[in-house]
mmCIF file of C-alpha atoms and ligand atoms in Angstrom:
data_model
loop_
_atom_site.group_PDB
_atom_site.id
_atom_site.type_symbol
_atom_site.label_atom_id
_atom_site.label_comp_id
_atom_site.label_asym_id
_atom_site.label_seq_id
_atom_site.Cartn_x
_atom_site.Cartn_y
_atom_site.Cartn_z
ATOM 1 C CA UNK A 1 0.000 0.000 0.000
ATOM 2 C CA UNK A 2 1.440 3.317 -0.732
ATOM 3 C CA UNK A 3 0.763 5.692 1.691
ATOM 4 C CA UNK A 4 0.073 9.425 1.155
ATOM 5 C CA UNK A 5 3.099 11.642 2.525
ATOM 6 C CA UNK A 6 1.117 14.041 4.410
ATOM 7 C CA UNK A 7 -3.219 14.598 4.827
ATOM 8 C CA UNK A 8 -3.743 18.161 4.643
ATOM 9 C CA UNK A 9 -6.083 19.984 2.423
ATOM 10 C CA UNK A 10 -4.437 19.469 -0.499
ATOM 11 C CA UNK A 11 -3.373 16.033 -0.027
ATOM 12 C CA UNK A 12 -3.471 14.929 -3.812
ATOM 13 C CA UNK A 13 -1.657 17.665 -5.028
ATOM 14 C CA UNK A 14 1.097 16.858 -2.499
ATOM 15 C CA UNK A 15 0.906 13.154 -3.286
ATOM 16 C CA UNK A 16 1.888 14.157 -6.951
ATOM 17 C CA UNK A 17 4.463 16.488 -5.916
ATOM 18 C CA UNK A 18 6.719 13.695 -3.883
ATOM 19 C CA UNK A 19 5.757 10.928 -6.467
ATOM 20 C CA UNK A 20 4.083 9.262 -3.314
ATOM 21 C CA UNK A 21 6.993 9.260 -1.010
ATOM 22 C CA UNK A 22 6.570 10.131 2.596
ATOM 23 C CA UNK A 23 10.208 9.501 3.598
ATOM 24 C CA UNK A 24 12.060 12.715 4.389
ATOM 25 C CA UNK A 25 15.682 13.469 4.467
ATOM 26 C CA UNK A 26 16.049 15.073 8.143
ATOM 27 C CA UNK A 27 19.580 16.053 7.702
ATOM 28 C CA UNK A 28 18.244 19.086 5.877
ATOM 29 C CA UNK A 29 17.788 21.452 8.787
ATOM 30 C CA UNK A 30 14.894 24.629 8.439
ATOM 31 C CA UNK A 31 18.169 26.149 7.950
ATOM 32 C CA UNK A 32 20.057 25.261 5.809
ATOM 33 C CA UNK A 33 20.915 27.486 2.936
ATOM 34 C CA UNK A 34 20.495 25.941 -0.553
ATOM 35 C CA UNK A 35 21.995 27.156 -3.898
ATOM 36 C CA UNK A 36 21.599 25.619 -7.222
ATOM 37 C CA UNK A 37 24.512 24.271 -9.802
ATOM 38 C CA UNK A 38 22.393 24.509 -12.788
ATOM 39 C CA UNK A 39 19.326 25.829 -14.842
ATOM 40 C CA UNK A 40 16.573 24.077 -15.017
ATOM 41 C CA UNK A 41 16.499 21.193 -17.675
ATOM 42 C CA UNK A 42 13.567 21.236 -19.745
ATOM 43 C CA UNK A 43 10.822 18.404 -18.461
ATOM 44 C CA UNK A 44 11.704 19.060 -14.984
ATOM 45 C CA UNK A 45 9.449 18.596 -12.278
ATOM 46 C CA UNK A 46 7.923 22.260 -11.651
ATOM 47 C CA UNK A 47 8.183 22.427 -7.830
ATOM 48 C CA UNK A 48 11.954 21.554 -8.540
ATOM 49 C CA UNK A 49 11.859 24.257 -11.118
ATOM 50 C CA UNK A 50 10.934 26.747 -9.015
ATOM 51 C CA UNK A 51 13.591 25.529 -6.460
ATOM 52 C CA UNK A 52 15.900 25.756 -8.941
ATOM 53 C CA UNK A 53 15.308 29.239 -10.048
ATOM 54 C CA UNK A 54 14.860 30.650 -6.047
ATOM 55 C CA UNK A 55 18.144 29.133 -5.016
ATOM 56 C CA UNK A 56 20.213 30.891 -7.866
ATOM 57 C CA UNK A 57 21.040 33.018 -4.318
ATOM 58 C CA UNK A 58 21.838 31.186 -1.091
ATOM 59 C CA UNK A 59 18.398 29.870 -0.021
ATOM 60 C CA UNK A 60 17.035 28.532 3.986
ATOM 61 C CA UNK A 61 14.559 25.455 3.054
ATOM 62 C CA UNK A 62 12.206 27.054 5.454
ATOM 63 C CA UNK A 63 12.003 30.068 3.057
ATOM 64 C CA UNK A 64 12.058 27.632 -0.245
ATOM 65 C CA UNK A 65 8.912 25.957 1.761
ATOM 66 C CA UNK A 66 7.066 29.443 2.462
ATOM 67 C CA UNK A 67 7.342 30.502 -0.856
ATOM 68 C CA UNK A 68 6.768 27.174 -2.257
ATOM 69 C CA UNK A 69 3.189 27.098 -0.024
ATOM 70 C CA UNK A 70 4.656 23.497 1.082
ATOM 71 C CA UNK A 71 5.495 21.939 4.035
ATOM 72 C CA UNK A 72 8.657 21.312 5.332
ATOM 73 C CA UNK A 73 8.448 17.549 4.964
ATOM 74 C CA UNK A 74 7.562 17.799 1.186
ATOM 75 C CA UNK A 75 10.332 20.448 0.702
ATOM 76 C CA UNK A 76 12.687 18.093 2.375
ATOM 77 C CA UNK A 77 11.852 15.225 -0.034
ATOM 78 C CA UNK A 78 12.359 17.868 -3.235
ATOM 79 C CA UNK A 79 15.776 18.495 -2.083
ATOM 80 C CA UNK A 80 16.640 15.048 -1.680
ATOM 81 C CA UNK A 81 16.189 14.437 -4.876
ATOM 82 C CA UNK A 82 17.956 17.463 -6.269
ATOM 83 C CA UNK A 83 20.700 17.002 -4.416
ATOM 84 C CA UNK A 84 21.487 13.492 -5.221
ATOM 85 C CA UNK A 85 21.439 14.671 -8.673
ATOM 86 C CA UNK A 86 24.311 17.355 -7.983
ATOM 87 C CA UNK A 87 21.273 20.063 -8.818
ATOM 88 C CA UNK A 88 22.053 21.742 -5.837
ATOM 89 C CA UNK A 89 24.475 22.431 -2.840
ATOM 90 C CA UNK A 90 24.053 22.716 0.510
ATOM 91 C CA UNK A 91 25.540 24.517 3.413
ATOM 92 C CA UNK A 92 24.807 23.067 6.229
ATOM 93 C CA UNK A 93 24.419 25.100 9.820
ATOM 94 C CA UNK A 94 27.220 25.363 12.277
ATOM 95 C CA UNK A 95 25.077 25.100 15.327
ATOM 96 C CA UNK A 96 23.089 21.919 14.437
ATOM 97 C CA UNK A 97 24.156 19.054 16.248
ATOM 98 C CA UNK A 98 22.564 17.702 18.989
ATOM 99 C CA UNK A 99 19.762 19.220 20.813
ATOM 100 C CA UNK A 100 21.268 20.766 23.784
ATOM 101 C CA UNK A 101 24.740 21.665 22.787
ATOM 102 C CA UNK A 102 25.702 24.709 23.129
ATOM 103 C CA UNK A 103 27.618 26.784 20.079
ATOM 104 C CA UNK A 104 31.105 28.261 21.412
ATOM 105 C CA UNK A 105 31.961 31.260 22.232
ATOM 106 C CA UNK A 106 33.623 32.688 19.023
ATOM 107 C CA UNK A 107 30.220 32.084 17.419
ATOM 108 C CA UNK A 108 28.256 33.263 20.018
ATOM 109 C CA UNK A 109 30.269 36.580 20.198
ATOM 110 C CA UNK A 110 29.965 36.989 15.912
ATOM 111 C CA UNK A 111 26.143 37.160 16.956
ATOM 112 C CA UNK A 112 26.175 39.473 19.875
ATOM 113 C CA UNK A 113 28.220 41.730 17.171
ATOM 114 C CA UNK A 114 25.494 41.575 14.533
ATOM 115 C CA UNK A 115 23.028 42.302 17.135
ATOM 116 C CA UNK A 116 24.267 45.095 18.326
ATOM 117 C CA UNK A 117 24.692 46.637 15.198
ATOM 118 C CA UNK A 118 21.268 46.175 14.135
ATOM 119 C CA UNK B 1 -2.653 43.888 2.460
ATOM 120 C CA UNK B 2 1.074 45.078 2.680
ATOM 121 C CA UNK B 3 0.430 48.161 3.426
ATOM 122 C CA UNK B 4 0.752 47.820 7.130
ATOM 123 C CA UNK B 5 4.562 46.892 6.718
ATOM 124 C CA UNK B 6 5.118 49.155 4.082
ATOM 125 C CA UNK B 7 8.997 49.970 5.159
ATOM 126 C CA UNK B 8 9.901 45.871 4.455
ATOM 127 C CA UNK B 9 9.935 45.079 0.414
ATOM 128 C CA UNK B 10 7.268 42.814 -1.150
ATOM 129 C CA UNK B 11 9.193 40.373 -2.740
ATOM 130 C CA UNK B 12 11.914 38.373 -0.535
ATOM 131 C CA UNK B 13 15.274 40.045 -0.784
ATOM 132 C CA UNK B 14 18.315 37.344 -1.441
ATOM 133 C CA UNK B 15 20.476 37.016 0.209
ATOM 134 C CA UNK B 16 24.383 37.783 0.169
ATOM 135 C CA UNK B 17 25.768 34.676 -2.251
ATOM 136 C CA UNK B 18 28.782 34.701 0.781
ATOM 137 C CA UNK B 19 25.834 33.502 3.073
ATOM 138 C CA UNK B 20 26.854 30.068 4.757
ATOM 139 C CA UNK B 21 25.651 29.824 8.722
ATOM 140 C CA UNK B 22 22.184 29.776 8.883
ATOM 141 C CA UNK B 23 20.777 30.248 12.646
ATOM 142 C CA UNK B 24 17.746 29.689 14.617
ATOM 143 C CA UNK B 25 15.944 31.930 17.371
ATOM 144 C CA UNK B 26 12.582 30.452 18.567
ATOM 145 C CA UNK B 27 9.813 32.843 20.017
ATOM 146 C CA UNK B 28 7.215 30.838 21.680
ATOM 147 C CA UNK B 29 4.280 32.146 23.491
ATOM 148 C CA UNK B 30 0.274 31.871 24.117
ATOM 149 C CA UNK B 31 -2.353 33.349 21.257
ATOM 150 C CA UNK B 32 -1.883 37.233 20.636
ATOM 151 C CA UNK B 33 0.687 37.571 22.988
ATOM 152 C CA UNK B 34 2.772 39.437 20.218
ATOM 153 C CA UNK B 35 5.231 36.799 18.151
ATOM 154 C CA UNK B 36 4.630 38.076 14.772
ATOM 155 C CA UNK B 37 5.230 41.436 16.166
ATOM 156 C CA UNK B 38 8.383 40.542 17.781
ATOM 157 C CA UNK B 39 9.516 39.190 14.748
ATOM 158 C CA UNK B 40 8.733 41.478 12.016
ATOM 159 C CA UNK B 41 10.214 44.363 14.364
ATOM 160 C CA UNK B 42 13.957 43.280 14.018
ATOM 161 C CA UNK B 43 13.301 41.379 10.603
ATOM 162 C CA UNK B 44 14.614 42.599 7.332
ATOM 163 C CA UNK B 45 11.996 40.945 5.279
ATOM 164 C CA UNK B 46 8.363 40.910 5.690
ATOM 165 C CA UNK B 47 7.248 37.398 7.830
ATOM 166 C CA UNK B 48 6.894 34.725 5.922
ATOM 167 C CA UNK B 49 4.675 31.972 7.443
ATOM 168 C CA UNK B 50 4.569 28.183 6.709
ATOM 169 C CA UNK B 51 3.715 24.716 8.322
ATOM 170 C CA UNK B 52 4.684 21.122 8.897
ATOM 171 C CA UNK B 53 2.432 18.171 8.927
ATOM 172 C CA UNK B 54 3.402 14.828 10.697
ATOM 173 C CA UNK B 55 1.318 11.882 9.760
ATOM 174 C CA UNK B 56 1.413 9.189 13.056
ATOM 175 C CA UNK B 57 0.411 5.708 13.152
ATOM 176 C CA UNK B 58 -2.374 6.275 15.479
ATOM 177 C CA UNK B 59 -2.998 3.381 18.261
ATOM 178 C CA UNK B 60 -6.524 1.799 16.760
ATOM 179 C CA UNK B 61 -8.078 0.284 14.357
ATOM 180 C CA UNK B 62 -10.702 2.343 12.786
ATOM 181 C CA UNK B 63 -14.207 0.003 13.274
ATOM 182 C CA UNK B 64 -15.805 0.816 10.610
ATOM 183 C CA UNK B 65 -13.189 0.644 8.144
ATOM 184 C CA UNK B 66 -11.025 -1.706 9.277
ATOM 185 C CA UNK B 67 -7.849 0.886 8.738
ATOM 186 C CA UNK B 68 -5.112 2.075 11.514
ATOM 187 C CA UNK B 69 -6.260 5.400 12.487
ATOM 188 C CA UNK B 70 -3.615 8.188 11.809
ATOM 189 C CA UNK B 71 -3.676 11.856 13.410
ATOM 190 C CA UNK B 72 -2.460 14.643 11.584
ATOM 191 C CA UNK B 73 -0.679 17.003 13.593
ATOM 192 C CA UNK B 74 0.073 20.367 11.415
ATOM 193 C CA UNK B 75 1.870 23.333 13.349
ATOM 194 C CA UNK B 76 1.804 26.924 11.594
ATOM 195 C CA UNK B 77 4.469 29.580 12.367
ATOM 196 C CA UNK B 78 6.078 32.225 10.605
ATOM 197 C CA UNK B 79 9.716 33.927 10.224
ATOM 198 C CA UNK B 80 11.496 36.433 9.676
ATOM 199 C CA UNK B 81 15.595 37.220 8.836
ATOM 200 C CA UNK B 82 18.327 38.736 10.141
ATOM 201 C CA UNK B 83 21.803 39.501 8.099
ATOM 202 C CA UNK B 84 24.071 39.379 10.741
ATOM 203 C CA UNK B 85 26.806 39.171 8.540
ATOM 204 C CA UNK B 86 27.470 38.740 4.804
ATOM 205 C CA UNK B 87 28.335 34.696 6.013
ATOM 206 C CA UNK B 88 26.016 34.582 9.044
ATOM 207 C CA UNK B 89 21.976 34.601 8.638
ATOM 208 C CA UNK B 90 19.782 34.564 11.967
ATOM 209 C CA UNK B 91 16.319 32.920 11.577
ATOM 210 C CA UNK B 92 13.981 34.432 14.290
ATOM 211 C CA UNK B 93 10.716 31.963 14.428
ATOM 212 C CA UNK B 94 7.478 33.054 16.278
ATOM 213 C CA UNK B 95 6.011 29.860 17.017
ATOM 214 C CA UNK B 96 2.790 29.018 18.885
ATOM 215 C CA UNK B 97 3.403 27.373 22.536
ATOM 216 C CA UNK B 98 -0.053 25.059 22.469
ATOM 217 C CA UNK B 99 0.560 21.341 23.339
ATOM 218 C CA UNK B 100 0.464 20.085 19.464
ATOM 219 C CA UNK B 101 3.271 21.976 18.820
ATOM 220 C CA UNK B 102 6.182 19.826 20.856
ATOM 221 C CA UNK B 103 5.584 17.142 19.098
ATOM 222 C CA UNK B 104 7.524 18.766 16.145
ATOM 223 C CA UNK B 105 10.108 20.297 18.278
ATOM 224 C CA UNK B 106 12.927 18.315 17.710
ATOM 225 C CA UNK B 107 12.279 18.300 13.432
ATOM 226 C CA UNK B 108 12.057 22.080 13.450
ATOM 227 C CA UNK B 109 14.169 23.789 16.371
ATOM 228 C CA UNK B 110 16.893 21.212 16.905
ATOM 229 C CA UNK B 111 19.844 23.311 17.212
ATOM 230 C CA UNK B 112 18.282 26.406 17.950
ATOM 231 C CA UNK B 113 20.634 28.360 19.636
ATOM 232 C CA UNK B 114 17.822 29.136 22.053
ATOM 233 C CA UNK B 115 14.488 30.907 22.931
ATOM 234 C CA UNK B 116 11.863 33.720 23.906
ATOM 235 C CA UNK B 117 9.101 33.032 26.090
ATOM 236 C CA UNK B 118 6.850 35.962 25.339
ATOM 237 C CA UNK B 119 4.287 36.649 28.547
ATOM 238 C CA UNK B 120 1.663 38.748 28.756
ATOM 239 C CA UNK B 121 0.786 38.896 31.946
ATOM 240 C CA UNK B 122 -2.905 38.838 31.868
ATOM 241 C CA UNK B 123 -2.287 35.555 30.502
ATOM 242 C CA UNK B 124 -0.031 34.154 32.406
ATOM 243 C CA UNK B 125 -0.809 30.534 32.391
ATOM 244 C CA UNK B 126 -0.403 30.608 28.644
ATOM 245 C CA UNK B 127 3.948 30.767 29.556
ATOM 246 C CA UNK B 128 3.446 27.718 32.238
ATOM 247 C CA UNK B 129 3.676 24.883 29.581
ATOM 248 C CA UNK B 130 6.501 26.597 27.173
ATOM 249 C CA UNK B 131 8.654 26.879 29.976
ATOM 250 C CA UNK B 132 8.157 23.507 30.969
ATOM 251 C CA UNK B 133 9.139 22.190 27.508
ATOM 252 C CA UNK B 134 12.042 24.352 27.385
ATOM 253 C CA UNK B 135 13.328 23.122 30.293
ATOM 254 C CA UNK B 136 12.573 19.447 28.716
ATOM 255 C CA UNK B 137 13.982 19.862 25.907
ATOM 256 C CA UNK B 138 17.355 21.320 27.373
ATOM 257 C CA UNK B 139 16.862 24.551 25.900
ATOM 258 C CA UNK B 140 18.571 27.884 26.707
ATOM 259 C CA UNK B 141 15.696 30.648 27.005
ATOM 260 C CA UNK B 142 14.890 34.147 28.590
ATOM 261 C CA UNK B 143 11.569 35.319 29.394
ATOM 262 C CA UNK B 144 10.323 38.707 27.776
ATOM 263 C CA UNK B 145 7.159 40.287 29.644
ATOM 264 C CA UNK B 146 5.496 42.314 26.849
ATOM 265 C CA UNK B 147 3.788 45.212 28.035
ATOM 266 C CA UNK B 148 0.203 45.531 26.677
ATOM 267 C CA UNK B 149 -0.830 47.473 30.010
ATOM 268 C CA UNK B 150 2.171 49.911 28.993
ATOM 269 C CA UNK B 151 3.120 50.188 33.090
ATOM 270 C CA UNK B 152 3.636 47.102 35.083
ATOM 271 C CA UNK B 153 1.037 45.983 37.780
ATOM 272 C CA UNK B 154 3.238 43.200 38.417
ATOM 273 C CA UNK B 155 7.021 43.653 39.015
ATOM 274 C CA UNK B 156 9.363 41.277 37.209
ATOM 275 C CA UNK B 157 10.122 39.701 40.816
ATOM 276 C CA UNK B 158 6.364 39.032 41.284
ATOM 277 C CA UNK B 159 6.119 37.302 37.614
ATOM 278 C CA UNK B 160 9.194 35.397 38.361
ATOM 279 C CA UNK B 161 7.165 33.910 41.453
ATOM 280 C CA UNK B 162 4.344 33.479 39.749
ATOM 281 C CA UNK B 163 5.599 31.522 36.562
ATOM 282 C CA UNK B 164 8.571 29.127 39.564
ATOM 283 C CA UNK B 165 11.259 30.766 37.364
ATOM 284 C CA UNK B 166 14.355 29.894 38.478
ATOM 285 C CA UNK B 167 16.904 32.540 39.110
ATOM 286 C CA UNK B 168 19.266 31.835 36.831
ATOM 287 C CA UNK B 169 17.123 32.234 33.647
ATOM 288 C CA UNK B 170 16.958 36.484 32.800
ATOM 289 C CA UNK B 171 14.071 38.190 32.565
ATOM 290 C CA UNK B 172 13.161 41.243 30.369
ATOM 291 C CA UNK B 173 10.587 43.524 30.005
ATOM 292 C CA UNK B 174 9.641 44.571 26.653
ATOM 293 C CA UNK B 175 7.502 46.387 23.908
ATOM 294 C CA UNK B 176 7.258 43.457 20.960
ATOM 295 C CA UNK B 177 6.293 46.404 18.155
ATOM 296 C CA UNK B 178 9.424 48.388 18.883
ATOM 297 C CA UNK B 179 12.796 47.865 16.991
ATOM 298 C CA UNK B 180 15.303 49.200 19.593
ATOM 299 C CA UNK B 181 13.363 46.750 22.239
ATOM 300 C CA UNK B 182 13.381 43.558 20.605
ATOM 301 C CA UNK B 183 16.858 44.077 19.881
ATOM 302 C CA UNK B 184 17.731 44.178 23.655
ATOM 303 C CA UNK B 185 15.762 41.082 24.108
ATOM 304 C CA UNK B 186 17.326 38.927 21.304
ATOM 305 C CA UNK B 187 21.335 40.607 22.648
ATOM 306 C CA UNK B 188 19.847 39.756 26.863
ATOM 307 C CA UNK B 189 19.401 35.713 24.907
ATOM 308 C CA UNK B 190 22.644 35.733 23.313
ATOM 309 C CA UNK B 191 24.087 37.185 26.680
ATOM 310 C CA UNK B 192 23.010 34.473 28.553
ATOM 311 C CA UNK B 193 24.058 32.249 26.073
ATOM 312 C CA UNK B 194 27.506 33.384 25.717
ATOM 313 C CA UNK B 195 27.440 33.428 29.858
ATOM 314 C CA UNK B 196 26.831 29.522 30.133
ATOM 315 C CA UNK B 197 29.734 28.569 26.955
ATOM 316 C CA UNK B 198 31.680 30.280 28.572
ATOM 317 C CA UNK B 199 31.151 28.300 31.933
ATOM 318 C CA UNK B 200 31.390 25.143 30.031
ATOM 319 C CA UNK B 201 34.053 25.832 28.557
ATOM 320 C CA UNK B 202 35.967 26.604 31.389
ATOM 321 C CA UNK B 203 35.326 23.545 32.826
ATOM 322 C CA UNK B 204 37.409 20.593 31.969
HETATM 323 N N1 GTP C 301 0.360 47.365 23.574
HETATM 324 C C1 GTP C 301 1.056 46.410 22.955
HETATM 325 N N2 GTP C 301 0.472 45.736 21.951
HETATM 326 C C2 GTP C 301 1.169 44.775 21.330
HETATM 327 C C3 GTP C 301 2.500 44.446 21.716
HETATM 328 N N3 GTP C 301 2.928 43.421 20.951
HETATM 329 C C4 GTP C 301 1.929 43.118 20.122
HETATM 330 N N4 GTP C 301 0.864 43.932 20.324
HETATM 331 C C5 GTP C 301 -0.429 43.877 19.610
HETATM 332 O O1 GTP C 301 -1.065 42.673 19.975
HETATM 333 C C6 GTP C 301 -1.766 42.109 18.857
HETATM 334 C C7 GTP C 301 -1.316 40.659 18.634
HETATM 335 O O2 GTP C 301 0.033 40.633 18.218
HETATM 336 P P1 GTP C 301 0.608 39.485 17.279
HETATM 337 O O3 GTP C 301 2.029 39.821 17.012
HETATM 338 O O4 GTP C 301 -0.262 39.222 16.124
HETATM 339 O O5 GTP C 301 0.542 38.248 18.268
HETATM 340 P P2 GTP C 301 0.886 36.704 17.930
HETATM 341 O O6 GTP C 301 1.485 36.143 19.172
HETATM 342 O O7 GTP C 301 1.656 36.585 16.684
HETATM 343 O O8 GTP C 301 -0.580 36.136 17.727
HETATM 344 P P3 GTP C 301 -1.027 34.700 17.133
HETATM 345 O O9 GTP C 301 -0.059 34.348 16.038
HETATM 346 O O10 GTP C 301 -2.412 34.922 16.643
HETATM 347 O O11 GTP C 301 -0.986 33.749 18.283
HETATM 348 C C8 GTP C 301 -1.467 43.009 17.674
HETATM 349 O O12 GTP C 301 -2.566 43.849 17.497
HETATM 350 C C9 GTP C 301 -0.244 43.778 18.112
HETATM 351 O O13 GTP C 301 -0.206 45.056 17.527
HETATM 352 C C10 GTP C 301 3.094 45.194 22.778
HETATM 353 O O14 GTP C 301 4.235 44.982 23.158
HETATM 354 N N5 GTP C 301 2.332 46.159 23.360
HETATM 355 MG MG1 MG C 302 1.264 35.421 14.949
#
């Protein structure tokens, strides 16, 4: 049985959009920045299109899934697959490790710097 | 719409191609106790909002179909950005603190460098649960009293009895829809922060 990725409103159109897969890859973190290696081929996939052509800058997923209007879990599945195809690169954050740890104090202190000069 | 935050551009400004650390801040509090205000005040693009659904395995077996049941949790929240460098990007997330929300914790906020508790003190109970799950979930936080009343009927002692806060966590009043305030609260986080790596680090 192939199960549906996600039930929301729109669960068909998402259902199309991930080719039926609900697996996500969690190493993508909200995050993440994104950036593509190449111009769209013609044929592709339009979600990955439109990933393609946002990330020509450096991109966070969780801004990829805003403007995409799709959750996180289908945005995480669409950059599986374009990264295993070398469509895109990803930078990965610092901080993200496990839950508690706590960034050092060089990094912290690049932070407090931005902050204050807000 | 739009015209409300007519000083933040319409369409999403990219940014810098040197961009490489992206970074998470999490504001949590009750209903309308000011997130999306706290967030669009320090962020250089208009909020952005978006959601993650989790499909579980529920416990039963539907009895009229025959099927596993399966709950659908979906959590909202919006975002906004901070350059805080041309390399470094903060994320600040205003994110809602009901009991549906946890359950995605760990997919969205791992490796958050920490939070806000936002309190409005006619609400208090609303904080009770988000600083319970902090404190869970091992992460760093400082509670920020907004205002609404504009004076305070309670002092920041009393709300610190009220809410068991323990002394070592700072507390900060604060207007969510000015710039200059927010600012203090997100560099009073980062603070604290920088206080306890520092500890750790001195210890062997
Ligand atoms: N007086 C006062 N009003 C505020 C303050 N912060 C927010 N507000 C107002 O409170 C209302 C709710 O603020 P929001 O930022 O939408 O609150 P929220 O937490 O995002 O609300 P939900 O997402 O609906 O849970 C708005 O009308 C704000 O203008 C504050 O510090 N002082
Ligand atoms: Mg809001």
């Amino acid at each position: 049985m192939i199960r549906k990725p996600v039930d929301t409103g729109a669960p068909d159109r998402l259902y199309t959009v991930t080719g039926g897969r609900s697996h996500a890859d969690d190493t993508f973190d909200l995050v993440t920045l994104v950036v593509s290696e190449c111009e769209p081929a013609a044929g592709t996939q339009s979600e990955h299109v439109r990933i393609l052509e946002i990330c020509r800058h450096p991109t966070a997923l969780v801004e990829i899934s805003a403007e995409l209007r799709l959750p996180i879990t289908v945005v995480r599945i669409l950059l599986g697959d374009l990264h295993a195809t070398g469509r895109i690169t990803v930078r990965h954050p610092r901080a993200a490790g496990s839950v508690a740890a706590l960034p050092d104090t060089a990094l912290l202190q690049e932070v407090l710097h931005g902050l204050r000069n807000l | 719409m739009g015209s409300a935050t007519s000083e933040l551009p319409a369409r999403r400004t990219p940014l810098a191609d040197a961009a490489e650390t992206g970074l998470k801040i999490v504001v949590v509090g009750g209903f309308g106790v000011g997130k999306t205000t706290m967030v669009r005040s320090v962020s250089e693009i208009r909020p952005l909002n978006t959601e993650e659904v989790m499909t579980q395995a529920g416990v039963g077996i539907d009895e009229t179909t025959g099927v596993q049941e399966k709950t659908t949790t979906t959590v909202a929240f919006d975002f906004g950005r901070i350059s805080l460098t041309e390399r470094m990007v903060l994320y600040l997330f205003g994110a809602p603190g009901q009991e549906r929300f946890w359950f995605l914790w760990d997919r969205l906020f791992s490796g958050t460098l920490g939070a806000v508790v936002l309190v409005d003190t006619r609400r208090m109970d609303d904080s009770w649960y988000a600083i319970d799950r902090l404190e869970h979930h091992g992460t760093p936080f400082v509670v920020a009293v907004n205002r609404f009343d504009g004076g305070g009927r309670h002092s920041l002692d009393e709300i610190r009895q009220a809410l068991a806060l323990p002394e070592h966590v700072p507390m900060i009043d604060c207007d969510a829809r000015v710039r200059s305030s927010v600012k203090h609260v997100l560099i009073t986080l980062v603070d604290h922060l920088y206080d306890m790596a520092l500890a750790q680090e001195r210890t062997p």
